[in-house]
mmCIF file of the C-alpha atoms, coordinates in Angstrom:
data_MODEL
# 
_entry.id   MODEL 
# 
loop_
_atom_site.group_PDB 
_atom_site.id 
_atom_site.type_symbol 
_atom_site.label_atom_id 
_atom_site.label_alt_id 
_atom_site.label_comp_id 
_atom_site.label_asym_id 
_atom_site.label_entity_id 
_atom_site.label_seq_id 
_atom_site.pdbx_PDB_ins_code 
_atom_site.Cartn_x 
_atom_site.Cartn_y 
_atom_site.Cartn_z 
_atom_site.occupancy 
_atom_site.B_iso_or_equiv 
_atom_site.pdbx_formal_charge 
_atom_site.auth_seq_id 
_atom_site.auth_comp_id 
_atom_site.auth_asym_id 
_atom_site.auth_atom_id 
_atom_site.pdbx_PDB_model_num 
ATOM 1   C CA . MET A 1 1   ? 89.019  171.235 -56.547 1.00 0.00 ? 1   MET A CA 1 
ATOM 2   C CA . ASP A 1 2   ? 86.947  173.740 -54.749 1.00 0.00 ? 2   ASP A CA 1 
ATOM 3   C CA . PHE A 1 3   ? 87.232  176.451 -52.064 1.00 0.00 ? 3   PHE A CA 1 
ATOM 4   C CA . ILE A 1 4   ? 85.271  177.090 -49.096 1.00 0.00 ? 4   ILE A CA 1 
ATOM 5   C CA . VAL A 1 5   ? 85.162  180.971 -48.788 1.00 0.00 ? 5   VAL A CA 1 
ATOM 6   C CA . GLN A 1 6   ? 83.539  183.635 -46.690 1.00 0.00 ? 6   GLN A CA 1 
ATOM 7   C CA . LEU A 1 7   ? 85.004  182.243 -43.553 1.00 0.00 ? 7   LEU A CA 1 
ATOM 8   C CA . LEU A 1 8   ? 86.031  184.568 -40.832 1.00 0.00 ? 8   LEU A CA 1 
ATOM 9   C CA . ILE A 1 9   ? 89.671  185.560 -41.017 1.00 0.00 ? 9   ILE A CA 1 
ATOM 10  C CA . THR A 1 10  ? 91.641  183.640 -38.341 1.00 0.00 ? 10  THR A CA 1 
ATOM 11  C CA . SER A 1 11  ? 94.194  185.130 -36.112 1.00 0.00 ? 11  SER A CA 1 
ATOM 12  C CA . SER A 1 12  ? 96.766  183.741 -38.457 1.00 0.00 ? 12  SER A CA 1 
ATOM 13  C CA . GLY A 1 13  ? 95.251  185.467 -41.404 1.00 0.00 ? 13  GLY A CA 1 
ATOM 14  C CA . TYR A 1 14  ? 93.638  182.455 -43.085 1.00 0.00 ? 14  TYR A CA 1 
ATOM 15  C CA . ASP A 1 15  ? 90.450  183.056 -44.990 1.00 0.00 ? 15  ASP A CA 1 
ATOM 16  C CA . ILE A 1 16  ? 89.778  180.105 -47.222 1.00 0.00 ? 16  ILE A CA 1 
ATOM 17  C CA . VAL A 1 17  ? 90.033  176.263 -47.347 1.00 0.00 ? 17  VAL A CA 1 
ATOM 18  C CA . MET A 1 18  ? 91.079  174.599 -50.630 1.00 0.00 ? 18  MET A CA 1 
ATOM 19  C CA . VAL A 1 19  ? 89.349  171.338 -51.016 1.00 0.00 ? 19  VAL A CA 1 
ATOM 20  C CA . VAL A 1 20  ? 91.106  168.834 -53.377 1.00 0.00 ? 20  VAL A CA 1 
ATOM 21  C CA . VAL A 1 21  ? 89.631  165.277 -53.989 1.00 0.00 ? 21  VAL A CA 1 
ATOM 22  C CA . ASP A 1 22  ? 91.352  162.684 -56.169 1.00 0.00 ? 22  ASP A CA 1 
ATOM 23  C CA . GLN A 1 23  ? 88.730  161.297 -58.532 1.00 0.00 ? 23  GLN A CA 1 
ATOM 24  C CA . LEU A 1 24  ? 90.075  157.766 -58.490 1.00 0.00 ? 24  LEU A CA 1 
ATOM 25  C CA . THR A 1 25  ? 91.051  157.129 -54.733 1.00 0.00 ? 25  THR A CA 1 
ATOM 26  C CA . LYS A 1 26  ? 88.689  159.775 -53.325 1.00 0.00 ? 26  LYS A CA 1 
ATOM 27  C CA . ARG A 1 27  ? 91.352  160.884 -51.125 1.00 0.00 ? 27  ARG A CA 1 
ATOM 28  C CA . ALA A 1 28  ? 90.713  164.397 -49.839 1.00 0.00 ? 28  ALA A CA 1 
ATOM 29  C CA . HIS A 1 29  ? 93.010  167.246 -48.755 1.00 0.00 ? 29  HIS A CA 1 
ATOM 30  C CA . PHE A 1 30  ? 91.805  170.363 -46.857 1.00 0.00 ? 30  PHE A CA 1 
ATOM 31  C CA . VAL A 1 31  ? 94.419  173.077 -47.141 1.00 0.00 ? 31  VAL A CA 1 
ATOM 32  C CA . THR A 1 32  ? 93.928  176.168 -45.104 1.00 0.00 ? 32  THR A CA 1 
ATOM 33  C CA . ASN A 1 33  ? 94.957  179.263 -47.051 1.00 0.00 ? 33  ASN A CA 1 
ATOM 34  C CA . LYS A 1 34  ? 95.160  183.066 -47.467 1.00 0.00 ? 34  LYS A CA 1 
ATOM 35  C CA . ALA A 1 35  ? 93.628  183.835 -50.778 1.00 0.00 ? 35  ALA A CA 1 
ATOM 36  C CA . GLN A 1 36  ? 96.886  185.204 -52.165 1.00 0.00 ? 36  GLN A CA 1 
ATOM 37  C CA . ASP A 1 37  ? 98.759  181.991 -51.345 1.00 0.00 ? 37  ASP A CA 1 
ATOM 38  C CA . VAL A 1 38  ? 96.555  179.436 -53.230 1.00 0.00 ? 38  VAL A CA 1 
ATOM 39  C CA . VAL A 1 39  ? 99.139  178.556 -55.994 1.00 0.00 ? 39  VAL A CA 1 
ATOM 40  C CA . MET A 1 40  ? 101.995 178.229 -53.536 1.00 0.00 ? 40  MET A CA 1 
ATOM 41  C CA . ARG A 1 41  ? 100.022 176.074 -51.121 1.00 0.00 ? 41  ARG A CA 1 
ATOM 42  C CA . TYR A 1 42  ? 98.700  173.927 -53.963 1.00 0.00 ? 42  TYR A CA 1 
ATOM 43  C CA . ARG A 1 43  ? 102.287 173.266 -54.833 1.00 0.00 ? 43  ARG A CA 1 
ATOM 44  C CA . GLN A 1 44  ? 103.338 172.582 -51.362 1.00 0.00 ? 44  GLN A CA 1 
ATOM 45  C CA . ASP A 1 45  ? 100.436 170.443 -50.157 1.00 0.00 ? 45  ASP A CA 1 
ATOM 46  C CA . ILE A 1 46  ? 99.147  168.708 -53.255 1.00 0.00 ? 46  ILE A CA 1 
ATOM 47  C CA . VAL A 1 47  ? 101.799 168.728 -56.004 1.00 0.00 ? 47  VAL A CA 1 
ATOM 48  C CA . ARG A 1 48  ? 104.531 167.599 -53.491 1.00 0.00 ? 48  ARG A CA 1 
ATOM 49  C CA . LEU A 1 49  ? 102.625 164.631 -52.491 1.00 0.00 ? 49  LEU A CA 1 
ATOM 50  C CA . HIS A 1 50  ? 100.828 163.592 -55.784 1.00 0.00 ? 50  HIS A CA 1 
ATOM 51  C CA . GLY A 1 51  ? 102.600 165.291 -58.623 1.00 0.00 ? 51  GLY A CA 1 
ATOM 52  C CA . LEU A 1 52  ? 100.769 167.496 -61.190 1.00 0.00 ? 52  LEU A CA 1 
ATOM 53  C CA . PRO A 1 53  ? 97.277  166.135 -62.139 1.00 0.00 ? 53  PRO A CA 1 
ATOM 54  C CA . ASN A 1 54  ? 96.421  165.380 -65.755 1.00 0.00 ? 54  ASN A CA 1 
ATOM 55  C CA . VAL A 1 55  ? 92.964  167.016 -65.125 1.00 0.00 ? 55  VAL A CA 1 
ATOM 56  C CA . ILE A 1 56  ? 91.431  169.388 -62.744 1.00 0.00 ? 56  ILE A CA 1 
ATOM 57  C CA . LEU A 1 57  ? 87.710  169.207 -62.437 1.00 0.00 ? 57  LEU A CA 1 
ATOM 58  C CA . SER A 1 58  ? 86.151  172.206 -60.800 1.00 0.00 ? 58  SER A CA 1 
ATOM 59  C CA . ASP A 1 59  ? 82.898  174.277 -60.778 1.00 0.00 ? 59  ASP A CA 1 
ATOM 60  C CA . ARG A 1 60  ? 82.473  177.379 -62.693 1.00 0.00 ? 60  ARG A CA 1 
ATOM 61  C CA . ASP A 1 61  ? 83.632  179.708 -59.974 1.00 0.00 ? 61  ASP A CA 1 
ATOM 62  C CA . SER A 1 62  ? 85.246  182.779 -61.240 1.00 0.00 ? 62  SER A CA 1 
ATOM 63  C CA . LYS A 1 63  ? 88.490  181.629 -59.627 1.00 0.00 ? 63  LYS A CA 1 
ATOM 64  C CA . PHE A 1 64  ? 88.692  178.731 -62.134 1.00 0.00 ? 64  PHE A CA 1 
ATOM 65  C CA . THR A 1 65  ? 87.413  180.678 -65.235 1.00 0.00 ? 65  THR A CA 1 
ATOM 66  C CA . SER A 1 66  ? 89.838  183.439 -64.823 1.00 0.00 ? 66  SER A CA 1 
ATOM 67  C CA . LEU A 1 67  ? 92.481  184.091 -67.452 1.00 0.00 ? 67  LEU A CA 1 
ATOM 68  C CA . PHE A 1 68  ? 95.219  183.589 -64.806 1.00 0.00 ? 68  PHE A CA 1 
ATOM 69  C CA . TRP A 1 69  ? 93.888  179.987 -63.869 1.00 0.00 ? 69  TRP A CA 1 
ATOM 70  C CA . LYS A 1 70  ? 93.486  179.005 -67.662 1.00 0.00 ? 70  LYS A CA 1 
ATOM 71  C CA . LYS A 1 71  ? 97.056  180.170 -68.460 1.00 0.00 ? 71  LYS A CA 1 
ATOM 72  C CA . LEU A 1 72  ? 98.364  178.418 -65.333 1.00 0.00 ? 72  LEU A CA 1 
ATOM 73  C CA . CYS A 1 73  ? 96.712  175.159 -66.433 1.00 0.00 ? 73  CYS A CA 1 
ATOM 74  C CA . GLU A 1 74  ? 97.890  175.628 -69.893 1.00 0.00 ? 74  GLU A CA 1 
ATOM 75  C CA . LEU A 1 75  ? 101.541 176.275 -68.828 1.00 0.00 ? 75  LEU A CA 1 
ATOM 76  C CA . LEU A 1 76  ? 101.504 173.224 -66.661 1.00 0.00 ? 76  LEU A CA 1 
ATOM 77  C CA . LYS A 1 77  ? 99.747  171.041 -69.290 1.00 0.00 ? 77  LYS A CA 1 
ATOM 78  C CA . VAL A 1 78  ? 96.822  170.256 -66.953 1.00 0.00 ? 78  VAL A CA 1 
ATOM 79  C CA . GLU A 1 79  ? 93.481  169.798 -68.683 1.00 0.00 ? 79  GLU A CA 1 
ATOM 80  C CA . GLN A 1 80  ? 90.725  172.024 -67.098 1.00 0.00 ? 80  GLN A CA 1 
ATOM 81  C CA . LYS A 1 81  ? 87.263  170.668 -66.943 1.00 0.00 ? 81  LYS A CA 1 
ATOM 82  C CA . LEU A 1 82  ? 84.480  172.693 -65.683 1.00 0.00 ? 82  LEU A CA 1 
ATOM 83  C CA . THR A 1 83  ? 81.231  171.112 -64.458 1.00 0.00 ? 83  THR A CA 1 
ATOM 84  C CA . THR A 1 84  ? 77.905  171.925 -66.016 1.00 0.00 ? 84  THR A CA 1 
ATOM 85  C CA . ALA A 1 85  ? 76.223  174.798 -64.297 1.00 0.00 ? 85  ALA A CA 1 
ATOM 86  C CA . PHE A 1 86  ? 73.406  174.049 -61.896 1.00 0.00 ? 86  PHE A CA 1 
ATOM 87  C CA . ARG A 1 87  ? 74.158  170.229 -62.203 1.00 0.00 ? 87  ARG A CA 1 
ATOM 88  C CA . PRO A 1 88  ? 75.560  169.211 -58.764 1.00 0.00 ? 88  PRO A CA 1 
ATOM 89  C CA . GLN A 1 89  ? 75.766  165.548 -59.681 1.00 0.00 ? 89  GLN A CA 1 
ATOM 90  C CA . GLY A 1 90  ? 78.905  166.426 -61.712 1.00 0.00 ? 90  GLY A CA 1 
ATOM 91  C CA . TYR A 1 91  ? 80.604  167.797 -58.701 1.00 0.00 ? 91  TYR A CA 1 
ATOM 92  C CA . GLY A 1 92  ? 78.501  166.481 -55.925 1.00 0.00 ? 92  GLY A CA 1 
ATOM 93  C CA . VAL A 1 93  ? 81.146  164.629 -53.881 1.00 0.00 ? 93  VAL A CA 1 
ATOM 94  C CA . THR A 1 94  ? 83.157  167.787 -53.418 1.00 0.00 ? 94  THR A CA 1 
ATOM 95  C CA . GLU A 1 95  ? 80.173  169.889 -52.639 1.00 0.00 ? 95  GLU A CA 1 
ATOM 96  C CA . ARG A 1 96  ? 78.878  167.505 -50.046 1.00 0.00 ? 96  ARG A CA 1 
ATOM 97  C CA . LEU A 1 97  ? 82.342  167.305 -48.542 1.00 0.00 ? 97  LEU A CA 1 
ATOM 98  C CA . ASN A 1 98  ? 82.495  171.179 -48.375 1.00 0.00 ? 98  ASN A CA 1 
ATOM 99  C CA . GLN A 1 99  ? 79.229  171.111 -46.400 1.00 0.00 ? 99  GLN A CA 1 
ATOM 100 C CA . VAL A 1 100 ? 80.419  168.565 -43.958 1.00 0.00 ? 100 VAL A CA 1 
ATOM 101 C CA . LEU A 1 101 ? 83.719  170.270 -43.434 1.00 0.00 ? 101 LEU A CA 1 
ATOM 102 C CA . GLU A 1 102 ? 82.016  173.653 -42.849 1.00 0.00 ? 102 GLU A CA 1 
ATOM 103 C CA . ASN A 1 103 ? 79.654  172.156 -40.241 1.00 0.00 ? 103 ASN A CA 1 
ATOM 104 C CA . TYR A 1 104 ? 82.705  170.559 -38.500 1.00 0.00 ? 104 TYR A CA 1 
ATOM 105 C CA . LEU A 1 105 ? 84.725  173.634 -38.450 1.00 0.00 ? 105 LEU A CA 1 
ATOM 106 C CA . ARG A 1 106 ? 81.714  175.644 -36.990 1.00 0.00 ? 106 ARG A CA 1 
ATOM 107 C CA . ALA A 1 107 ? 81.262  173.000 -34.254 1.00 0.00 ? 107 ALA A CA 1 
ATOM 108 C CA . PHE A 1 108 ? 84.858  172.956 -33.079 1.00 0.00 ? 108 PHE A CA 1 
ATOM 109 C CA . SER A 1 109 ? 85.885  176.541 -33.588 1.00 0.00 ? 109 SER A CA 1 
ATOM 110 C CA . ASN A 1 110 ? 86.006  178.983 -30.534 1.00 0.00 ? 110 ASN A CA 1 
ATOM 111 C CA . ALA A 1 111 ? 83.072  181.239 -29.999 1.00 0.00 ? 111 ALA A CA 1 
ATOM 112 C CA . ASP A 1 112 ? 84.711  183.943 -32.072 1.00 0.00 ? 112 ASP A CA 1 
ATOM 113 C CA . SER A 1 113 ? 85.310  181.377 -35.055 1.00 0.00 ? 113 SER A CA 1 
ATOM 114 C CA . ASP A 1 114 ? 88.739  182.773 -35.459 1.00 0.00 ? 114 ASP A CA 1 
ATOM 115 C CA . ASP A 1 115 ? 90.687  179.482 -34.916 1.00 0.00 ? 115 ASP A CA 1 
ATOM 116 C CA . TRP A 1 116 ? 88.953  177.188 -37.534 1.00 0.00 ? 116 TRP A CA 1 
ATOM 117 C CA . ASN A 1 117 ? 92.281  176.587 -39.267 1.00 0.00 ? 117 ASN A CA 1 
ATOM 118 C CA . LYS A 1 118 ? 93.559  174.468 -36.368 1.00 0.00 ? 118 LYS A CA 1 
ATOM 119 C CA . HIS A 1 119 ? 90.737  171.895 -36.748 1.00 0.00 ? 119 HIS A CA 1 
ATOM 120 C CA . ASN A 1 120 ? 90.908  170.597 -40.369 1.00 0.00 ? 120 ASN A CA 1 
ATOM 121 C CA . SER A 1 121 ? 93.207  167.680 -39.837 1.00 0.00 ? 121 SER A CA 1 
ATOM 122 C CA . LEU A 1 122 ? 90.811  165.546 -37.933 1.00 0.00 ? 122 LEU A CA 1 
ATOM 123 C CA . PRO A 1 123 ? 87.991  165.634 -40.463 1.00 0.00 ? 123 PRO A CA 1 
ATOM 124 C CA . LYS A 1 124 ? 90.484  165.086 -43.335 1.00 0.00 ? 124 LYS A CA 1 
ATOM 125 C CA . PHE A 1 125 ? 91.722  161.947 -41.548 1.00 0.00 ? 125 PHE A CA 1 
ATOM 126 C CA . ALA A 1 126 ? 88.239  160.794 -40.782 1.00 0.00 ? 126 ALA A CA 1 
ATOM 127 C CA . TYR A 1 127 ? 86.959  161.280 -44.358 1.00 0.00 ? 127 TYR A CA 1 
ATOM 128 C CA . ASN A 1 128 ? 90.074  159.490 -45.791 1.00 0.00 ? 128 ASN A CA 1 
ATOM 129 C CA . ALA A 1 129 ? 89.641  156.496 -43.248 1.00 0.00 ? 129 ALA A CA 1 
ATOM 130 C CA . ARG A 1 130 ? 85.916  156.126 -44.022 1.00 0.00 ? 130 ARG A CA 1 
ATOM 131 C CA . PHE A 1 131 ? 84.551  153.412 -46.386 1.00 0.00 ? 131 PHE A CA 1 
ATOM 132 C CA . GLN A 1 132 ? 83.507  155.053 -49.759 1.00 0.00 ? 132 GLN A CA 1 
ATOM 133 C CA . ALA A 1 133 ? 80.738  153.023 -51.619 1.00 0.00 ? 133 ALA A CA 1 
ATOM 134 C CA . ALA A 1 134 ? 81.898  154.419 -54.918 1.00 0.00 ? 134 ALA A CA 1 
ATOM 135 C CA . ILE A 1 135 ? 85.305  152.569 -54.669 1.00 0.00 ? 135 ILE A CA 1 
ATOM 136 C CA . GLN A 1 136 ? 84.334  149.947 -52.075 1.00 0.00 ? 136 GLN A CA 1 
ATOM 137 C CA . MET A 1 137 ? 87.158  150.879 -49.747 1.00 0.00 ? 137 MET A CA 1 
ATOM 138 C CA . SER A 1 138 ? 88.469  153.847 -47.819 1.00 0.00 ? 138 SER A CA 1 
ATOM 139 C CA . PRO A 1 139 ? 90.635  156.419 -49.710 1.00 0.00 ? 139 PRO A CA 1 
ATOM 140 C CA . PHE A 1 140 ? 93.594  155.439 -47.450 1.00 0.00 ? 140 PHE A CA 1 
ATOM 141 C CA . GLU A 1 141 ? 93.119  151.776 -48.485 1.00 0.00 ? 141 GLU A CA 1 
ATOM 142 C CA . ALA A 1 142 ? 93.124  152.820 -52.136 1.00 0.00 ? 142 ALA A CA 1 
ATOM 143 C CA . ASP A 1 143 ? 96.188  154.973 -51.688 1.00 0.00 ? 143 ASP A CA 1 
ATOM 144 C CA . PHE A 1 144 ? 98.226  153.133 -49.098 1.00 0.00 ? 144 PHE A CA 1 
ATOM 145 C CA . GLU A 1 145 ? 96.685  149.623 -48.925 1.00 0.00 ? 145 GLU A CA 1 
ATOM 146 C CA . TYR A 1 146 ? 95.698  150.138 -45.200 1.00 0.00 ? 146 TYR A CA 1 
ATOM 147 C CA . ILE A 1 147 ? 94.183  152.662 -42.745 1.00 0.00 ? 147 ILE A CA 1 
ATOM 148 C CA . PRO A 1 148 ? 96.747  154.391 -40.629 1.00 0.00 ? 148 PRO A CA 1 
ATOM 149 C CA . ARG A 1 149 ? 96.434  153.826 -36.878 1.00 0.00 ? 149 ARG A CA 1 
ATOM 150 C CA . ILE A 1 150 ? 95.245  156.501 -34.554 1.00 0.00 ? 150 ILE A CA 1 
ATOM 151 C CA . PRO A 1 151 ? 95.012  156.452 -30.741 1.00 0.00 ? 151 PRO A CA 1 
ATOM 152 C CA . ALA A 1 152 ? 91.290  155.530 -30.925 1.00 0.00 ? 152 ALA A CA 1 
ATOM 153 C CA . THR A 1 153 ? 92.296  152.324 -32.757 1.00 0.00 ? 153 THR A CA 1 
ATOM 154 C CA . LEU A 1 154 ? 95.150  151.057 -30.590 1.00 0.00 ? 154 LEU A CA 1 
ATOM 155 C CA . ASN A 1 155 ? 93.245  148.039 -29.522 1.00 0.00 ? 155 ASN A CA 1 
ATOM 156 C CA . LEU A 1 156 ? 92.296  147.058 -33.036 1.00 0.00 ? 156 LEU A CA 1 
ATOM 157 C CA . PRO A 1 157 ? 94.573  144.998 -35.396 1.00 0.00 ? 157 PRO A CA 1 
ATOM 158 C CA . SER A 1 158 ? 96.420  147.239 -37.726 1.00 0.00 ? 158 SER A CA 1 
ATOM 159 C CA . GLN A 1 159 ? 96.420  146.190 -41.346 1.00 0.00 ? 159 GLN A CA 1 
ATOM 160 C CA . PRO A 1 160 ? 99.663  147.184 -42.909 1.00 0.00 ? 160 PRO A CA 1 
ATOM 161 C CA . PRO A 1 161 ? 100.777 145.376 -46.082 1.00 0.00 ? 161 PRO A CA 1 
ATOM 162 C CA . GLN A 1 162 ? 101.551 141.786 -45.366 1.00 0.00 ? 162 GLN A CA 1 
ATOM 163 C CA . THR A 1 163 ? 104.496 141.508 -47.584 1.00 0.00 ? 163 THR A CA 1 
ATOM 164 C CA . THR A 1 164 ? 108.049 142.946 -47.813 1.00 0.00 ? 164 THR A CA 1 
ATOM 165 C CA . LYS A 1 165 ? 108.421 142.061 -51.518 1.00 0.00 ? 165 LYS A CA 1 
ATOM 166 C CA . HIS A 1 166 ? 108.156 145.238 -53.516 1.00 0.00 ? 166 HIS A CA 1 
ATOM 167 C CA . SER A 1 167 ? 106.821 143.398 -56.668 1.00 0.00 ? 167 SER A CA 1 
ATOM 168 C CA . GLU A 1 168 ? 104.053 141.811 -54.728 1.00 0.00 ? 168 GLU A CA 1 
ATOM 169 C CA . PHE A 1 169 ? 103.164 145.186 -53.080 1.00 0.00 ? 169 PHE A CA 1 
ATOM 170 C CA . ILE A 1 170 ? 103.155 146.934 -56.482 1.00 0.00 ? 170 ILE A CA 1 
ATOM 171 C CA . LEU A 1 171 ? 100.872 144.209 -58.046 1.00 0.00 ? 171 LEU A CA 1 
ATOM 172 C CA . ARG A 1 172 ? 98.488  144.454 -55.153 1.00 0.00 ? 172 ARG A CA 1 
ATOM 173 C CA . GLN A 1 173 ? 98.396  148.263 -55.489 1.00 0.00 ? 173 GLN A CA 1 
ATOM 174 C CA . PHE A 1 174 ? 97.536  147.945 -59.279 1.00 0.00 ? 174 PHE A CA 1 
ATOM 175 C CA . ASP A 1 175 ? 94.810  145.437 -58.319 1.00 0.00 ? 175 ASP A CA 1 
ATOM 176 C CA . LEU A 1 176 ? 93.339  147.897 -55.786 1.00 0.00 ? 176 LEU A CA 1 
ATOM 177 C CA . LEU A 1 177 ? 93.475  150.760 -58.152 1.00 0.00 ? 177 LEU A CA 1 
ATOM 178 C CA . ALA A 1 178 ? 91.842  148.675 -60.871 1.00 0.00 ? 178 ALA A CA 1 
ATOM 179 C CA . LYS A 1 179 ? 89.041  147.743 -58.400 1.00 0.00 ? 179 LYS A CA 1 
ATOM 180 C CA . ALA A 1 180 ? 88.692  151.468 -57.560 1.00 0.00 ? 180 ALA A CA 1 
ATOM 181 C CA . ARG A 1 181 ? 88.394  152.343 -61.289 1.00 0.00 ? 181 ARG A CA 1 
ATOM 182 C CA . ARG A 1 182 ? 85.819  149.526 -61.907 1.00 0.00 ? 182 ARG A CA 1 
ATOM 183 C CA . CYS A 1 183 ? 83.674  150.714 -58.881 1.00 0.00 ? 183 CYS A CA 1 
ATOM 184 C CA . ILE A 1 184 ? 83.842  154.351 -60.054 1.00 0.00 ? 184 ILE A CA 1 
ATOM 185 C CA . THR A 1 185 ? 82.765  153.406 -63.541 1.00 0.00 ? 185 THR A CA 1 
ATOM 186 C CA . VAL A 1 186 ? 79.804  151.495 -62.080 1.00 0.00 ? 186 VAL A CA 1 
ATOM 187 C CA . ALA A 1 187 ? 78.866  154.377 -59.762 1.00 0.00 ? 187 ALA A CA 1 
ATOM 188 C CA . GLN A 1 188 ? 79.149  156.850 -62.680 1.00 0.00 ? 188 GLN A CA 1 
ATOM 189 C CA . GLU A 1 189 ? 76.878  154.715 -64.864 1.00 0.00 ? 189 GLU A CA 1 
ATOM 190 C CA . ARG A 1 190 ? 74.244  154.570 -62.155 1.00 0.00 ? 190 ARG A CA 1 
ATOM 191 C CA . MET A 1 191 ? 74.224  158.287 -61.774 1.00 0.00 ? 191 MET A CA 1 
ATOM 192 C CA . VAL A 1 192 ? 73.599  158.715 -65.542 1.00 0.00 ? 192 VAL A CA 1 
ATOM 193 C CA . GLU A 1 193 ? 70.583  156.229 -65.365 1.00 0.00 ? 193 GLU A CA 1 
# 
């Protein structure tokens, strides 16, 4: 989890983007926020879809090292892991994703840059539909077993799950997640070397 801060305040009062990336599926969420609403928006946009995490990995920003954040994690029984200072490989995916998102928001915002909050759904979809080398599939495939259709792909065949049997779907989902775990392990071992 990370935050993109020092953005111009939008006409709606938004001033930060909360970036949350699932370590297994690499699925990302970009949640526009007002600084004072972070906990509420985390509950609405992340916990509602995925439940509480077992672990939150973040950098050593003061937001994550504050007593409030430590107590919140303790209360929710969420382990808090902080990356080693000045070691971007421990947190590189999120940092690179932040840079890409910031560039996208700058490119698509109006001249006053006060409407950036209206433009974060497309990069979120594009990122989640894109092949990720670390898991050898897209985050959508790891999470849903297919990439959702969009108007640009109407002429391409869709790939929803091919079975209606729940047990087969669940077994395939376990296989996909096991593959993602193996790929993540290999990628992490390569980073250590």
